[in-house]
Structures are given as structure tokens and as C-alpha cells.
mmCIF file of C-alpha atoms and ligand atoms in Angstrom:
data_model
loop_
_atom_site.group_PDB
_atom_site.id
_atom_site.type_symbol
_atom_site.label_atom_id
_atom_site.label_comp_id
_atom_site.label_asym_id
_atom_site.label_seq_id
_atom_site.Cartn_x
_atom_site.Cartn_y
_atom_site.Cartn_z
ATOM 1 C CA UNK A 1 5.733 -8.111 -14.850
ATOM 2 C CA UNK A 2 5.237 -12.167 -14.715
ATOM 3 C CA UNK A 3 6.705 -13.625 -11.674
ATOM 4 C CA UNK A 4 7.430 -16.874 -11.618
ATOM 5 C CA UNK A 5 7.975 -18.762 -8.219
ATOM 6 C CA UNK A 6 9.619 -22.227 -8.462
ATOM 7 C CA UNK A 7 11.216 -24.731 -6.176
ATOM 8 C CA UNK A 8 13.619 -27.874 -6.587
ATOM 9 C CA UNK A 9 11.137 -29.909 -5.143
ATOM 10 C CA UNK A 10 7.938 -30.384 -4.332
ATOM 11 C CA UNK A 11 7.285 -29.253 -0.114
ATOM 12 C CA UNK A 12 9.458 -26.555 -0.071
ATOM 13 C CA UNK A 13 7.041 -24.175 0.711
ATOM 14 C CA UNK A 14 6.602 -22.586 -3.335
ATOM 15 C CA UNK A 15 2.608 -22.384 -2.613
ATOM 16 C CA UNK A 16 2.891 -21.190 1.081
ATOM 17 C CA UNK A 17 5.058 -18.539 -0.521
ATOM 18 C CA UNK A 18 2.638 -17.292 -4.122
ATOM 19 C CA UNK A 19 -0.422 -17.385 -2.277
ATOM 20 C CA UNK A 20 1.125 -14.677 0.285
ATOM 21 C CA UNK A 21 2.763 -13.118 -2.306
ATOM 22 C CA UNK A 22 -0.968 -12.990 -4.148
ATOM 23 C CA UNK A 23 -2.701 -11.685 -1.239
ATOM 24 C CA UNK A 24 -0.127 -9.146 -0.832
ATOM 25 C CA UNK A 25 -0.172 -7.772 -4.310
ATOM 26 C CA UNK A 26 -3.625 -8.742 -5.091
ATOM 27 C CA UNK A 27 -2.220 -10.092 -8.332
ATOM 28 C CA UNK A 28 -3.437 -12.639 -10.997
ATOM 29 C CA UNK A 29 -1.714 -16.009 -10.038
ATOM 30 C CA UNK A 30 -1.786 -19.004 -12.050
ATOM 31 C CA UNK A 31 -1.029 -22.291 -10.623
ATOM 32 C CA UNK A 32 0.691 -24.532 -13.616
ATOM 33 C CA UNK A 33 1.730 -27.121 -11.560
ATOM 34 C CA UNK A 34 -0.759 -29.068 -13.284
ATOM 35 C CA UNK A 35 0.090 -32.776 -11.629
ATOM 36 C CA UNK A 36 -0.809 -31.205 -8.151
ATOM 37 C CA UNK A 37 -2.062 -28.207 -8.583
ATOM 38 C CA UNK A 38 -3.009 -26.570 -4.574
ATOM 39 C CA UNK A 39 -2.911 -22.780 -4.649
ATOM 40 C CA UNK A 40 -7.010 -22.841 -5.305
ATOM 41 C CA UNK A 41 -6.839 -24.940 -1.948
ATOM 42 C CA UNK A 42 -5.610 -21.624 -0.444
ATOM 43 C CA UNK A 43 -7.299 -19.336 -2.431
ATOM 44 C CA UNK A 44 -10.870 -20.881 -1.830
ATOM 45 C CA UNK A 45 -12.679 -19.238 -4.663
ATOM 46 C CA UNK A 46 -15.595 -19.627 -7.206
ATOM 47 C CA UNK A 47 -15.128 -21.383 -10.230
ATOM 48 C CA UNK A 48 -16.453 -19.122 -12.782
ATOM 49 C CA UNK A 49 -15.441 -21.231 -15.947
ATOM 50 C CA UNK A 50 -13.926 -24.730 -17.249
ATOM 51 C CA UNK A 51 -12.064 -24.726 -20.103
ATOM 52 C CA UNK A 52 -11.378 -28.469 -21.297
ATOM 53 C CA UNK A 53 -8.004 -28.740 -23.199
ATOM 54 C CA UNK A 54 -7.622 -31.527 -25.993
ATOM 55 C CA UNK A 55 -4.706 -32.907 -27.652
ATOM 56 C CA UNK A 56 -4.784 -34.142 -30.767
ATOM 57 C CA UNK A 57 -3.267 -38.119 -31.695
ATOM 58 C CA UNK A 58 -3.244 -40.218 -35.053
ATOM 59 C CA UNK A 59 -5.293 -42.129 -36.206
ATOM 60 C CA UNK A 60 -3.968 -44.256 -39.324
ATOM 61 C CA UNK A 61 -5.852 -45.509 -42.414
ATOM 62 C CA UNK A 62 -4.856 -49.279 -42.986
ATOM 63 C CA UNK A 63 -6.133 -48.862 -46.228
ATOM 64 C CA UNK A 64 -3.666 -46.576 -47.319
ATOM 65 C CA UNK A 65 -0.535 -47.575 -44.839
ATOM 66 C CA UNK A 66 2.213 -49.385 -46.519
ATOM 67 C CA UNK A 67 3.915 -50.056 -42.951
ATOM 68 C CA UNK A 68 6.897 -48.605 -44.169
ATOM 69 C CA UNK A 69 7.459 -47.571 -40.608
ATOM 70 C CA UNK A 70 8.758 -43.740 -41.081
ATOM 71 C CA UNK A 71 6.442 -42.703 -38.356
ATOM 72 C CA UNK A 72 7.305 -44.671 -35.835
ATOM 73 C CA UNK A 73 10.895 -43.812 -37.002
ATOM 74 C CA UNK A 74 10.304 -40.140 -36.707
ATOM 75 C CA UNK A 75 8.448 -40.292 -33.484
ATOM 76 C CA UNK A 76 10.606 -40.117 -30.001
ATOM 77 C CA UNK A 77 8.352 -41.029 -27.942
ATOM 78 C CA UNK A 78 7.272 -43.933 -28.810
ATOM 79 C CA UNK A 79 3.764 -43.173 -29.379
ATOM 80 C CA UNK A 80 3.277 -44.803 -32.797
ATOM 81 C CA UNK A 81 4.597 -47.787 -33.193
ATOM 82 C CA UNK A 82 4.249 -49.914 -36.784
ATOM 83 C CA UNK A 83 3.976 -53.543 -36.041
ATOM 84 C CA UNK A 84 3.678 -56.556 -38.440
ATOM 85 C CA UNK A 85 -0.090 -56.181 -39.483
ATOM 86 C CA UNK A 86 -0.939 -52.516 -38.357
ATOM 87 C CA UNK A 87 0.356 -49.572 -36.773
ATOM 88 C CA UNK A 88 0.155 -49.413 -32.967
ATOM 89 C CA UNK A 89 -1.197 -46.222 -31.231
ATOM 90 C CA UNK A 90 -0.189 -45.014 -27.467
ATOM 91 C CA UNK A 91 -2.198 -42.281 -27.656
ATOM 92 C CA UNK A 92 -1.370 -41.076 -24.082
ATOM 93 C CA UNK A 93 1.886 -40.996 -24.643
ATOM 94 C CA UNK A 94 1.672 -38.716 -28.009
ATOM 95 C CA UNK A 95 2.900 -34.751 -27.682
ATOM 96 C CA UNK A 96 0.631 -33.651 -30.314
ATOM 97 C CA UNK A 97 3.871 -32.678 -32.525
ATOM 98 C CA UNK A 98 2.598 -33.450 -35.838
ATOM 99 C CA UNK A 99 5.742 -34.928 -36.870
ATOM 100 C CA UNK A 100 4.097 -38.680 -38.290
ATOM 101 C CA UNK A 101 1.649 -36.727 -40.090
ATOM 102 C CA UNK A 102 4.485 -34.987 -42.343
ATOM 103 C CA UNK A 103 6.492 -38.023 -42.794
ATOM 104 C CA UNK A 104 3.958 -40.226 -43.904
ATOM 105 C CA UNK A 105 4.335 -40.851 -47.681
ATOM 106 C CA UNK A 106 1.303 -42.191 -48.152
ATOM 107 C CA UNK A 107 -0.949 -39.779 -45.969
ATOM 108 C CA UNK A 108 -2.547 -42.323 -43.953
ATOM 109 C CA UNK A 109 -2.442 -40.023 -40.748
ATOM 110 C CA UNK A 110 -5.332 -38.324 -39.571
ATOM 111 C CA UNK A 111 -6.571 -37.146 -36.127
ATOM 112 C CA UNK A 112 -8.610 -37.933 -33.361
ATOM 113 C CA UNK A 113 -9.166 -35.600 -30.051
ATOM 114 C CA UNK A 114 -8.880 -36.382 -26.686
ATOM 115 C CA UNK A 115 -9.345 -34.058 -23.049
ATOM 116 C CA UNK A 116 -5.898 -33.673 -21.457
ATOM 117 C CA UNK A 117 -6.963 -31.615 -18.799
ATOM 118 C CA UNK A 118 -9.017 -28.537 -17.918
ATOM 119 C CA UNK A 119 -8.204 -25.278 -16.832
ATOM 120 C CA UNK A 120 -10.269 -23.178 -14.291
ATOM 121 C CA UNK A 121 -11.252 -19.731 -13.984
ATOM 122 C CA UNK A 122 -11.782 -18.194 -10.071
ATOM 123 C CA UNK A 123 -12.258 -15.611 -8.154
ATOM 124 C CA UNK A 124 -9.989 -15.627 -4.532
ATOM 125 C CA UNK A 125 -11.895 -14.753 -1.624
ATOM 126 C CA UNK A 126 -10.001 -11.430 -1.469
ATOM 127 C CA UNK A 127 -11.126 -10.686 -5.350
ATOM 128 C CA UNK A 128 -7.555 -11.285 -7.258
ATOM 129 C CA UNK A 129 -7.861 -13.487 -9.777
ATOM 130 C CA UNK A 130 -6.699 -17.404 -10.209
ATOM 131 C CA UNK A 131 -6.518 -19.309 -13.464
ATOM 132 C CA UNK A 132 -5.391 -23.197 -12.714
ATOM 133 C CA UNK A 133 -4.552 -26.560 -14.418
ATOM 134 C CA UNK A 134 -5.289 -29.765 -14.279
ATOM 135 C CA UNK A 135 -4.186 -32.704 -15.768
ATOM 136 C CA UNK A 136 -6.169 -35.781 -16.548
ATOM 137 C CA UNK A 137 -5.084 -38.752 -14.449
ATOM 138 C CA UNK A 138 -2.947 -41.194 -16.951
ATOM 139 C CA UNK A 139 -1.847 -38.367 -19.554
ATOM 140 C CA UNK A 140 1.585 -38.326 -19.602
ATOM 141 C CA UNK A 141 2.050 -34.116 -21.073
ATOM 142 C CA UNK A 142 0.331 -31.294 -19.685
ATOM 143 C CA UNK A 143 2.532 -28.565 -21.398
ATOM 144 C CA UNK A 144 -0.635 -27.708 -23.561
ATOM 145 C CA UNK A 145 -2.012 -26.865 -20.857
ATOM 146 C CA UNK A 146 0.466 -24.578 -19.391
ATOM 147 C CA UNK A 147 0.828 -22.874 -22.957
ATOM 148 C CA UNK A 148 -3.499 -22.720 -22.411
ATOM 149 C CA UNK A 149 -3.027 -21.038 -18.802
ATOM 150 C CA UNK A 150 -0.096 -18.525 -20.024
ATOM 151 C CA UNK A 151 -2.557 -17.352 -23.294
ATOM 152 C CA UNK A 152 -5.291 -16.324 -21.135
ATOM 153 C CA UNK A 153 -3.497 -15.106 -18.150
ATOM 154 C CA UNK A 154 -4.065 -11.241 -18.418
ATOM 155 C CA UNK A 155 -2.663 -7.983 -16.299
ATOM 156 C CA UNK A 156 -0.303 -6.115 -15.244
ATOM 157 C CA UNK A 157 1.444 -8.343 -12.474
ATOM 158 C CA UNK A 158 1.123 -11.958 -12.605
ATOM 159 C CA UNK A 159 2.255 -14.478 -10.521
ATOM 160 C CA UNK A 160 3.231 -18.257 -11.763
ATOM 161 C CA UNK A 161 3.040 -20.984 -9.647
ATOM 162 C CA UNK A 162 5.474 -23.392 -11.143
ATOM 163 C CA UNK A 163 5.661 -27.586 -11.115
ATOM 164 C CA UNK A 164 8.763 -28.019 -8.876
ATOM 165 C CA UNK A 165 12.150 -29.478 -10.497
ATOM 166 C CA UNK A 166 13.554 -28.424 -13.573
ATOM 167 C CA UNK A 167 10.886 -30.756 -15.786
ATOM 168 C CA UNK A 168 9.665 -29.904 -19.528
ATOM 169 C CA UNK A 169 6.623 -28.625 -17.623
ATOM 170 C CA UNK A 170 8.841 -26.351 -15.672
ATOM 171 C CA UNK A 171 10.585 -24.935 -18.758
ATOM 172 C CA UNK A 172 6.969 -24.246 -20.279
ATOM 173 C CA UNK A 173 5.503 -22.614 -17.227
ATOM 174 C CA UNK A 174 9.154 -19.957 -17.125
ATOM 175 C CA UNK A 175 8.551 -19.005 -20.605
ATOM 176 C CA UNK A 176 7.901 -15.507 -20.844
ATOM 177 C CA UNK A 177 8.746 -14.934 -17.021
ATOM 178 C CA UNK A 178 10.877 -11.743 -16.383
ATOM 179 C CA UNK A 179 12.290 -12.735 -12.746
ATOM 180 C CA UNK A 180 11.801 -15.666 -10.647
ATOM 181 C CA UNK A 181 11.854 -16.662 -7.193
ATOM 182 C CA UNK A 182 13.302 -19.395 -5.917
ATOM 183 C CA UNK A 183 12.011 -20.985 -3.345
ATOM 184 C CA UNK A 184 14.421 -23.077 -0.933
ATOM 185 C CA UNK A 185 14.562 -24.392 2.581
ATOM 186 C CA UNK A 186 17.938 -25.381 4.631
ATOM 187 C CA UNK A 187 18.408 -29.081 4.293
ATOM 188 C CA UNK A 188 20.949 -30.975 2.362
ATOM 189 C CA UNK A 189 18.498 -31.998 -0.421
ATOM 190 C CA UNK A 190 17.261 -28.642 -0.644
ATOM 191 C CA UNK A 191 20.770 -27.379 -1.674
ATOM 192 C CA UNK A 192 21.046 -29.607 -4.019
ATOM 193 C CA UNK A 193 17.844 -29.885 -5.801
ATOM 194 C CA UNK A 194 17.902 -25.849 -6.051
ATOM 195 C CA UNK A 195 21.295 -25.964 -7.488
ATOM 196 C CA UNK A 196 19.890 -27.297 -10.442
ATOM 197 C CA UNK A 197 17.026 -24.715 -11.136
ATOM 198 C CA UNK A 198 19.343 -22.236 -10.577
ATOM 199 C CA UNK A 199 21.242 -24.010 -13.666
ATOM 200 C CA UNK A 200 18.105 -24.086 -15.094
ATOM 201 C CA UNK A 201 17.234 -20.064 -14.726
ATOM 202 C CA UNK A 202 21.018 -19.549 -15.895
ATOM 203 C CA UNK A 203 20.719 -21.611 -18.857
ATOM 204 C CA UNK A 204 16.920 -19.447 -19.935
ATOM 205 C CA UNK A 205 18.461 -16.148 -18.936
ATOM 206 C CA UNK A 206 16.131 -15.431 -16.393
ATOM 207 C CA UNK A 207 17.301 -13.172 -13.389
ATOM 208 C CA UNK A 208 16.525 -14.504 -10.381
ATOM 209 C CA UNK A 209 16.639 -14.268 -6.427
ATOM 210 C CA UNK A 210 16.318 -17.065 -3.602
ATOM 211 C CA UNK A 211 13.721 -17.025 -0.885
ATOM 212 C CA UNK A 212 14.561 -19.009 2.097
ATOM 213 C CA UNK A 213 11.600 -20.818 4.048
ATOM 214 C CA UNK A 214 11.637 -22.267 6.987
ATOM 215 C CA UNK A 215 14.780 -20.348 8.384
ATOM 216 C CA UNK A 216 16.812 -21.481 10.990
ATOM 217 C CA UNK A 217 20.295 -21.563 12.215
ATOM 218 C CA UNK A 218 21.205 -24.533 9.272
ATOM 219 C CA UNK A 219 21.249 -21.615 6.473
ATOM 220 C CA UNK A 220 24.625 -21.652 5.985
ATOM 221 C CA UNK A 221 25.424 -23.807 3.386
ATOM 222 C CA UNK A 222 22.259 -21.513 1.142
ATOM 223 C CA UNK A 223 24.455 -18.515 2.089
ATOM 224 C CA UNK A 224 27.540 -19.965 1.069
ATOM 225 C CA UNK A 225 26.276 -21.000 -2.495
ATOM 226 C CA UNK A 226 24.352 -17.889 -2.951
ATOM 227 C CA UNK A 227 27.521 -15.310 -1.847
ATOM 228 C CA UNK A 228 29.862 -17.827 -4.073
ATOM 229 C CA UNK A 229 27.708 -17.514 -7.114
ATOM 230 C CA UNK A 230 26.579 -13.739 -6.398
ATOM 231 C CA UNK A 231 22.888 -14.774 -6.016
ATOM 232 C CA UNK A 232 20.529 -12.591 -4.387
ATOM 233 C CA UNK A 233 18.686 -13.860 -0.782
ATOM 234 C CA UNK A 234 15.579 -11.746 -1.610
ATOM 235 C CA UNK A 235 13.975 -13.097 1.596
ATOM 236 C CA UNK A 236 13.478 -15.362 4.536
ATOM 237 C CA UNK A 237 10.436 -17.230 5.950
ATOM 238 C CA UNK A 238 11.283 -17.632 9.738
ATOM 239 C CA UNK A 239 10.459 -21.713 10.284
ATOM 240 C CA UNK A 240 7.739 -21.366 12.845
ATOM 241 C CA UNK A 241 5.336 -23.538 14.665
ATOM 242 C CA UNK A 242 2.099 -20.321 13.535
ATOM 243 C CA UNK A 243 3.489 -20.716 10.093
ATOM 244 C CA UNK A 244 3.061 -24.419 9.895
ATOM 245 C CA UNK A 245 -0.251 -24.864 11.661
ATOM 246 C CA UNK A 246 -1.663 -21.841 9.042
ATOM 247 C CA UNK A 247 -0.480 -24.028 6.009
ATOM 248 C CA UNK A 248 -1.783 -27.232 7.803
ATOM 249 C CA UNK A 249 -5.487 -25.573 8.103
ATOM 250 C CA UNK A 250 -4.984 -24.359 4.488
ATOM 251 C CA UNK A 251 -4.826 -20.368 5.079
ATOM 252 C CA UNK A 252 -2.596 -17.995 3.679
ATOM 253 C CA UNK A 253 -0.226 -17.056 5.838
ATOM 254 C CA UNK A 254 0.234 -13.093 4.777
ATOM 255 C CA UNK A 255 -3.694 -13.216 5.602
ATOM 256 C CA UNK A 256 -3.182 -15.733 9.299
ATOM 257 C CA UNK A 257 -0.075 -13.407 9.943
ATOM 258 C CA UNK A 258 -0.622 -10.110 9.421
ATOM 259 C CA UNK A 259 2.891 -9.378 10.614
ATOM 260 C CA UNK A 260 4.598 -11.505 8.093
ATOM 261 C CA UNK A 261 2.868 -9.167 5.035
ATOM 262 C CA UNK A 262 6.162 -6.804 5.756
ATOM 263 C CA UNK A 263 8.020 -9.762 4.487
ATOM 264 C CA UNK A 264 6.221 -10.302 1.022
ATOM 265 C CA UNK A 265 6.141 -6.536 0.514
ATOM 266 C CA UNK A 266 9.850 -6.231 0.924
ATOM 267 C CA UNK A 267 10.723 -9.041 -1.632
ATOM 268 C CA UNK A 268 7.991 -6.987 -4.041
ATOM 269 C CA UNK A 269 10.064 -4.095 -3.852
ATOM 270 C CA UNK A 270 13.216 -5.736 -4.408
ATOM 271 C CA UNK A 271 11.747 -8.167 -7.780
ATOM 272 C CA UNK A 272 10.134 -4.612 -8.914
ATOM 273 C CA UNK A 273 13.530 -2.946 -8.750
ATOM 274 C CA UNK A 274 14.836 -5.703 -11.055
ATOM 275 C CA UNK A 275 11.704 -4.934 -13.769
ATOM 276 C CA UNK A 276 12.726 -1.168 -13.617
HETATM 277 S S1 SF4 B 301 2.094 -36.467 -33.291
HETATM 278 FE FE1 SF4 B 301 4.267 -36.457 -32.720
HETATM 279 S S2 SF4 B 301 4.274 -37.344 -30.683
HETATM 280 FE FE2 SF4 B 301 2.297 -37.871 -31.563
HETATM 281 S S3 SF4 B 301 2.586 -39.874 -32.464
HETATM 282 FE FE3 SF4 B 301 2.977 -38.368 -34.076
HETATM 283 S S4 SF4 B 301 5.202 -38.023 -34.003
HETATM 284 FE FE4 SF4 B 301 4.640 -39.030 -32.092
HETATM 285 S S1 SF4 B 302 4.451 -43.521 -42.141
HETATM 286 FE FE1 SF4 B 302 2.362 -43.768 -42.920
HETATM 287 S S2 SF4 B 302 2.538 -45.491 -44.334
HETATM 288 FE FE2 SF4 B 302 4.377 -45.539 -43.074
HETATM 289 S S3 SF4 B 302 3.859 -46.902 -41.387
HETATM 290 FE FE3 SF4 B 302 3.359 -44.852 -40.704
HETATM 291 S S4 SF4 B 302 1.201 -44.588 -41.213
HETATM 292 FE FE4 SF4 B 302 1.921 -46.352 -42.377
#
């Protein structure tokens, strides 16, 4: 079953939560929240192999362009760009698509290769297995990446650590998921930025259920949404001063907290009931 666990925004807890929920189930995780990714903070293990991942940009022949300008035309984002004497590259900025290529009448397009990003291969210090990504500084798309991560992440359970938000790299690390958790805490901005990944997991058909961390007295307004809009609470993190200082000192807290494993086990049972 691939679980993915996702937040509105970045802080909320998503990593505190699938490293637990890793040590718990001793399942594969993989981190594609490529920008920043932290989970191999808390899962302190040995990098076993780097995988570089390359896109592909053009590379035009001014011998053959007539500067008719399909490609830049064709190409929304702005990544070729046919100027008075030559064609402009922004080779950062390309998403690999092909698209110029095709259009050119004249087939001036060719390619050049560049590394994105890498992806690593570990082993946790309790023996599950992490695959992570990382994205160059100054590239402006990782999803290859992400589609890299999700083509060699193998076994039975696996656990995605997605970017936060409800960005293209988002909708690239869901793919494929069969339930996701939704990681939220009780503050106004927390409402609002999960209301749209829950629009998000609507719109992709992907059941879901809402984890709430750092619990307090404020959850109401969570509750209210959630019982309006028949969404599951699979869970609560209690907001606590053990909980924070394990995060802060970069330790799982299922491992720190022995007692709070009851809590990762009983949202298990309840995402398992949903694969069944
Ligand atoms: S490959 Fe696609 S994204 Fe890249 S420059 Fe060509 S049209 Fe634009
Ligand atoms: S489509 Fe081909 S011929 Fe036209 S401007 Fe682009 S590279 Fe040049």
C-alpha cells in the first residue's frame, strides 16, 4: 500500500509524523520533498548509492534555424526564446517536454544534458529503508526526480514524504498513492492551507484522513471542517514540550517516546482498513 503523508505547509509537523510512522512499520519511506528534503536528518543512515538525475534541454543549430519562432511559440515556459539573431536558451527553466523539438520545421533542435538533482539510497539506523531527493540549487523542476524516486521505490508498504502545498511537485509525489494523510495543526493558517490539499486529494480521487499535531484545546475549527465535510480525524499528536525538544535534537519521536508508538499503530490500523 503507498502512503502518502502531506501537509499545507511546510512546519506542520509532516516529517515528525513519517519518520514515526516509519519506525513504527519499519516501512520503505521516500522523502520527495526534494527542495528540503529532512527525513534522512531523522533517519541517520548510510548512504549506500547516488543516483544523479539529468534533464535534457535544446540546443539549436544556427545553421539550420530559420528563426521562424514556433518553438518559442510552443514552449510555456519560456525556456526558448527566438530573438533577432539567434535563439535564446534558459536552460534551467526547461521541463524536458520535448515539445520545440517536434515543432521545429527545420530540425534544428538537438540536446544537451544537465544534473538536476540526485537521489540517495540508505539504510535507517533501525534497518527500513530510505530513498531521498535532492534538487540542485537554481533548477527550477524536480518532478523528474520524484518520477526517479517513485520507479525505484520497492515493497510492500511504502511511505511518501510529500513537498508541502498543493505544488506540481506535490501532484507528482501523490501519483500512484492509495490513501493519504494529512497532516494539520490548529491555527488559522493551518485551516486554511489544508483546505486546499484536501481540494487537491478530492480533485485526484485519493481517500484520505487528517492527522492533527500539536493538539490542544484550539481544535475546533479542524473538527468543524472535518465533521462538515465527513472527513476522517485518523489521529492526534498531543502538542507537548517532550515532543518538541525530540524534533529539536532530531530524533524520532515513536523511538524518544515509546508511549506515543500506540498512536502511529492506531492510525496504521485505521489507513490499512481503508486498503482492505
Ligand atoms: S523541451 Fe519543452 S520545456 Fe524545454 S524548451 Fe523545449 S518546449 Fe520548452
Ligand atoms: S522552431 Fe526551429 S527553426 Fe524555428 S526558431 Fe525554433 S529552432 Fe529555429
Amino acid at each position: 500500500m503507498k502512503i502518502a503523508v502531506l501537509s499545507g505547509k511546510g512546519g506542520t509537523g509532516k516529517t515528525t509524523f513519517s519518520s514515526s510512522f516509519a519506525f513504527v512499520t519499519k516501512s520503505l519511506l521516500i522523502d520527495t520533498d526534494i527542495e528540503e528534503p529532512n527525513s534522512h536528518i531523522f533517519l541517520k543512515g548510510k548512504t549506500s548509492q547516488e543516483v544523479s538525475i539529468f534533464n535534457h534541454f535544446p540546443k539549436v543549430d544556427m545553421e539550420k534555424c530559420t528563426l521562424c519562432g514556433k518553438c518559442g511559440d510552443f514552449c510555456r515556459f519560456n525556456a526558448i526564446i527566438p530573438a533577432k539573431n539567434r535563439v535564446v536558451i534558459f536552460g534551467e527553466s526547461c521541463h524536458d517536454c520535448g515539445g520545440c523539438q517536434l515543432v521545429c520545421p527545420t530540425n534544428a533542435i538537438s540536446w544537451e544534458k544537465r544534473e538536476i538533482g540526485k537521489i540517495f539510497v540508505e539504510k535507517s539506523y533501525f534497518n527500513s529503508d530510505l530513498l531521498y531527493g535532492k534538487l540542485n540549487i537554481g533548477e527550477m523542476s524536480g518532478v523528474k526526480i520524484i518520477k526517479g524516486l517513485h520507479g525505484m521505490a520497492k515493497g510492500e508498504d511504502i511511505i511518501i514524504d510529500c513537498p508541502p502545498g498543493t505544488s506540481c511537485n506535490t501532484v507528482n509525489a501523490l501519483e500512484g498513492s492509495d490513501f493519504a494523510i494529512l497532516v494539520t495543526e490548529p491555527s488559522p493558517f493551518g485551516l486554511s492551507d489544508m483546505k486546499l490539499v484536501v481540494q487537491l486529494l478530492q480533485d485526484m480521487e485519493i481517500p484520505f484522513g487528517i492527522v492533527i499535531n500539536k493538539a490542544d484545546d484550539e481544535n475546533s475549527e479542524i473538527l468543524d471542517f472535518c465533521d462538515k465535510n465527513s472527513i476522517e480525524i485518523l489521529g492526534e499528536l498531543p502538542f507537548s514540550r517532550e515532543i518538541a525538544k525530540s524534533y529539536s535534537e532530531g530524533k524520532i519521536i515513536a523511538d524518544a517516546l515509546p508511549d506515543s508508538q500506540e498512536i502511529f499503530k492506531n492510525i496504521l490500523k485505521k489507513v490499512k482498513e481503508y486498503g482492505n
